[in-house]
Amino acid sequence: MSIQAINVRNQFRGKITSIVEDEVLSGLDIETPIGIVSSVITSRSVKDMGLVIGSEVVALIKATEVSIGKLS
């Protein structure tokens, strides 16, 4: 499946603004037109894709559950 085949509502283009690498997992913050999207991926994927701060990426969102809490 190509990126074009995924529903447009589930993908956000942006730039990586932060990478926190650990031995196995890495946390990334991506600045998008809707705000910051955070992701946790394997550190191996960060290296394999050559991701660095400033890299242009597409955040692909797949949610199987969304919980809602009421704000006061």
CSV table of N, CA and C in Angstrom, one decimal:
chain,number,residue,atom,x,y,z
A,1,MET,N,0.8,-1.2,0.0
A,1,MET,CA,0.0,0.0,0.0
A,1,MET,C,0.9,1.2,0.0
A,2,SER,N,0.6,2.2,-0.9
A,2,SER,CA,1.3,3.4,-1.0
A,2,SER,C,0.8,4.4,0.0
A,3,ILE,N,1.6,5.5,0.3
A,3,ILE,CA,1.1,6.6,1.1
A,3,ILE,C,-0.2,7.2,0.6
A,4,GLN,N,-0.3,7.3,-0.8
A,4,GLN,CA,-1.4,7.9,-1.4
A,4,GLN,C,-2.7,7.1,-1.2
A,5,ALA,N,-2.6,5.8,-0.9
A,5,ALA,CA,-3.7,5.0,-0.7
A,5,ALA,C,-4.3,5.1,0.7
A,6,ILE,N,-3.6,5.8,1.6
A,6,ILE,CA,-4.1,6.0,3.0
A,6,ILE,C,-5.0,7.3,3.0
A,7,ASN,N,-6.0,7.2,3.8
A,7,ASN,CA,-7.0,8.4,3.9
A,7,ASN,C,-6.2,9.6,4.3
A,8,VAL,N,-6.4,10.7,3.5
A,8,VAL,CA,-5.7,12.0,3.7
A,8,VAL,C,-5.9,12.5,5.2
A,9,ARG,N,-7.0,12.2,5.8
A,9,ARG,CA,-7.2,12.7,7.2
A,9,ARG,C,-6.2,12.0,8.2
A,10,ASN,N,-5.6,10.9,7.8
A,10,ASN,CA,-4.7,10.2,8.6
A,10,ASN,C,-3.2,10.4,8.4
A,11,GLN,N,-2.9,11.5,7.6
A,11,GLN,CA,-1.5,11.8,7.4
A,11,GLN,C,-1.2,13.3,7.5
A,12,PHE,N,-0.1,13.6,8.1
A,12,PHE,CA,0.2,15.0,8.3
A,12,PHE,C,1.7,15.2,7.9
A,13,ARG,N,2.0,16.1,7.0
A,13,ARG,CA,3.3,16.4,6.6
A,13,ARG,C,3.9,17.4,7.7
A,14,GLY,N,5.2,17.2,7.9
A,14,GLY,CA,5.8,18.1,8.9
A,14,GLY,C,7.3,17.9,8.9
A,15,LYS,N,7.9,18.6,9.9
A,15,LYS,CA,9.4,18.6,10.1
A,15,LYS,C,9.7,18.1,11.5
A,16,ILE,N,10.7,17.3,11.6
A,16,ILE,CA,11.1,16.8,13.0
A,16,ILE,C,11.7,17.9,13.7
A,17,THR,N,11.2,18.2,14.9
A,17,THR,CA,11.8,19.2,15.8
A,17,THR,C,12.5,18.7,17.0
A,18,SER,N,12.3,17.4,17.3
A,18,SER,CA,13.0,16.8,18.4
A,18,SER,C,13.1,15.3,18.3
A,19,ILE,N,14.3,14.8,18.6
A,19,ILE,CA,14.5,13.4,18.7
A,19,ILE,C,15.2,13.0,20.0
A,20,VAL,N,14.5,12.1,20.7
A,20,VAL,CA,15.1,11.6,22.0
A,20,VAL,C,15.4,10.1,21.8
A,21,GLU,N,16.7,9.8,21.6
A,21,GLU,CA,17.0,8.4,21.3
A,21,GLU,C,17.4,7.7,22.5
A,22,ASP,N,17.0,6.4,22.6
A,22,ASP,CA,17.4,5.5,23.6
A,22,ASP,C,17.9,4.3,22.9
A,23,GLU,N,18.3,3.3,23.6
A,23,GLU,CA,18.9,2.1,23.0
A,23,GLU,C,17.9,1.4,22.1
A,24,VAL,N,16.7,1.3,22.4
A,24,VAL,CA,15.7,0.5,21.6
A,24,VAL,C,14.7,1.4,20.9
A,25,LEU,N,14.1,2.4,21.7
A,25,LEU,CA,13.1,3.2,21.2
A,25,LEU,C,13.5,4.7,21.1
A,26,SER,N,12.9,5.5,20.2
A,26,SER,CA,13.2,6.9,20.1
A,26,SER,C,11.9,7.6,20.0
A,27,GLY,N,11.8,8.8,20.7
A,27,GLY,CA,10.6,9.7,20.7
A,27,GLY,C,10.9,10.8,19.7
A,28,LEU,N,9.9,11.1,18.8
A,28,LEU,CA,10.1,12.2,17.9
A,28,LEU,C,8.9,13.2,18.0
A,29,ASP,N,9.2,14.4,17.9
A,29,ASP,CA,8.2,15.5,17.8
A,29,ASP,C,8.2,16.0,16.4
A,30,ILE,N,7.1,16.1,15.8
A,30,ILE,CA,7.0,16.6,14.4
A,30,ILE,C,6.0,17.8,14.4
A,31,GLU,N,6.5,18.9,13.9
A,31,GLU,CA,5.7,20.1,13.7
A,31,GLU,C,4.9,20.0,12.4
A,32,THR,N,3.6,20.1,12.6
A,32,THR,CA,2.7,20.0,11.4
A,32,THR,C,1.8,21.2,11.4
A,33,PRO,N,1.1,21.4,10.3
A,33,PRO,CA,0.1,22.5,10.3
A,33,PRO,C,-0.9,22.5,11.4
A,34,ILE,N,-1.2,21.3,11.9
A,34,ILE,CA,-2.2,21.2,13.0
A,34,ILE,C,-1.6,21.2,14.4
A,35,GLY,N,-0.3,21.3,14.5
A,35,GLY,CA,0.4,21.3,15.7
A,35,GLY,C,1.5,20.2,15.8
A,36,ILE,N,1.9,20.0,17.0
A,36,ILE,CA,2.9,18.9,17.2
A,36,ILE,C,2.3,17.6,17.3
A,37,VAL,N,2.9,16.6,16.5
A,37,VAL,CA,2.5,15.2,16.5
A,37,VAL,C,3.7,14.5,17.1
A,38,SER,N,3.5,13.7,18.1
A,38,SER,CA,4.6,12.9,18.8
A,38,SER,C,4.5,11.5,18.4
A,39,SER,N,5.6,10.8,18.2
A,39,SER,CA,5.7,9.4,17.8
A,39,SER,C,6.8,8.7,18.6
A,40,VAL,N,6.6,7.4,18.8
A,40,VAL,CA,7.7,6.6,19.3
A,40,VAL,C,7.9,5.5,18.3
A,41,ILE,N,9.1,5.4,17.8
A,41,ILE,CA,9.5,4.4,16.8
A,41,ILE,C,10.8,3.8,17.3
A,42,THR,N,11.2,2.7,16.6
A,42,THR,CA,12.5,2.1,17.0
A,42,THR,C,13.7,2.9,16.7
A,43,SER,N,14.7,2.9,17.5
A,43,SER,CA,15.9,3.7,17.2
A,43,SER,C,16.5,3.2,15.9
A,44,ARG,N,16.4,1.9,15.6
A,44,ARG,CA,16.9,1.3,14.4
A,44,ARG,C,16.2,2.0,13.2
A,45,SER,N,14.9,2.3,13.3
A,45,SER,CA,14.2,2.9,12.2
A,45,SER,C,14.7,4.4,12.0
A,46,VAL,N,15.0,5.0,13.1
A,46,VAL,CA,15.6,6.4,13.0
A,46,VAL,C,16.8,6.4,12.2
A,47,LYS,N,17.7,5.4,12.5
A,47,LYS,CA,19.0,5.3,11.8
A,47,LYS,C,18.8,4.9,10.4
A,48,ASP,N,17.9,3.8,10.1
A,48,ASP,CA,17.7,3.3,8.8
A,48,ASP,C,17.2,4.4,7.9
A,49,MET,N,16.3,5.2,8.4
A,49,MET,CA,15.7,6.3,7.5
A,49,MET,C,16.5,7.5,7.5
A,50,GLY,N,17.6,7.6,8.3
A,50,GLY,CA,18.4,8.8,8.3
A,50,GLY,C,17.7,10.0,8.9
A,51,LEU,N,16.8,9.8,9.9
A,51,LEU,CA,16.1,10.9,10.4
A,51,LEU,C,16.9,11.8,11.3
A,52,VAL,N,16.8,13.1,11.2
A,52,VAL,CA,17.5,14.0,12.0
A,52,VAL,C,16.6,15.2,12.2
A,53,ILE,N,16.9,16.1,13.1
A,53,ILE,CA,16.1,17.3,13.3
A,53,ILE,C,16.1,18.1,12.0
A,54,GLY,N,14.9,18.4,11.6
A,54,GLY,CA,14.7,19.2,10.3
A,54,GLY,C,14.3,18.3,9.2
A,55,SER,N,14.4,17.0,9.3
A,55,SER,CA,13.9,16.1,8.3
A,55,SER,C,12.4,16.3,8.0
A,56,GLU,N,12.1,16.3,6.7
A,56,GLU,CA,10.7,16.4,6.3
A,56,GLU,C,10.1,15.0,6.3
A,57,VAL,N,9.0,14.8,7.0
A,57,VAL,CA,8.4,13.5,7.1
A,57,VAL,C,6.9,13.6,6.9
A,58,VAL,N,6.2,12.4,6.8
A,58,VAL,CA,4.8,12.3,6.9
A,58,VAL,C,4.4,11.5,8.1
A,59,ALA,N,3.6,12.0,9.0
A,59,ALA,CA,3.2,11.3,10.1
A,59,ALA,C,1.9,10.6,9.7
A,60,LEU,N,1.9,9.2,9.8
A,60,LEU,CA,0.8,8.4,9.4
A,60,LEU,C,0.1,7.9,10.6
A,61,ILE,N,-1.2,8.3,10.8
A,61,ILE,CA,-1.9,8.0,12.0
A,61,ILE,C,-2.9,6.8,11.8
A,62,LYS,N,-2.8,5.8,12.7
A,62,LYS,CA,-3.7,4.7,12.6
A,62,LYS,C,-4.2,4.5,14.0
A,63,ALA,N,-5.5,4.9,14.3
A,63,ALA,CA,-6.0,4.8,15.6
A,63,ALA,C,-7.1,3.7,15.6
A,64,THR,N,-6.9,2.8,16.5
A,64,THR,CA,-8.0,1.7,16.7
A,64,THR,C,-8.9,2.0,17.8
A,65,GLU,N,-8.5,3.0,18.7
A,65,GLU,CA,-9.3,3.4,19.8
A,65,GLU,C,-9.0,4.8,20.1
A,66,VAL,N,-10.1,5.6,20.3
A,66,VAL,CA,-9.9,7.0,20.8
A,66,VAL,C,-10.7,7.2,22.0
A,67,SER,N,-10.1,7.6,23.1
A,67,SER,CA,-10.8,7.8,24.4
A,67,SER,C,-11.1,9.3,24.5
A,68,ILE,N,-12.2,9.7,25.1
A,68,ILE,CA,-12.5,11.1,25.3
A,68,ILE,C,-12.8,11.3,26.7
A,69,GLY,N,-12.2,12.4,27.2
A,69,GLY,CA,-12.5,12.9,28.6
A,69,GLY,C,-13.0,14.3,28.6
A,70,LYS,N,-14.0,14.6,29.4
A,70,LYS,CA,-14.7,15.9,29.4
A,70,LYS,C,-13.8,16.8,30.2
A,71,LEU,N,-13.6,18.0,29.7
A,71,LEU,CA,-12.8,19.1,30.4
A,71,LEU,C,-13.8,20.0,31.1
A,72,SER,N,-13.4,20.5,32.3
A,72,SER,CA,-14.3,21.3,33.0
A,72,SER,C,-14.5,22.7,32.4
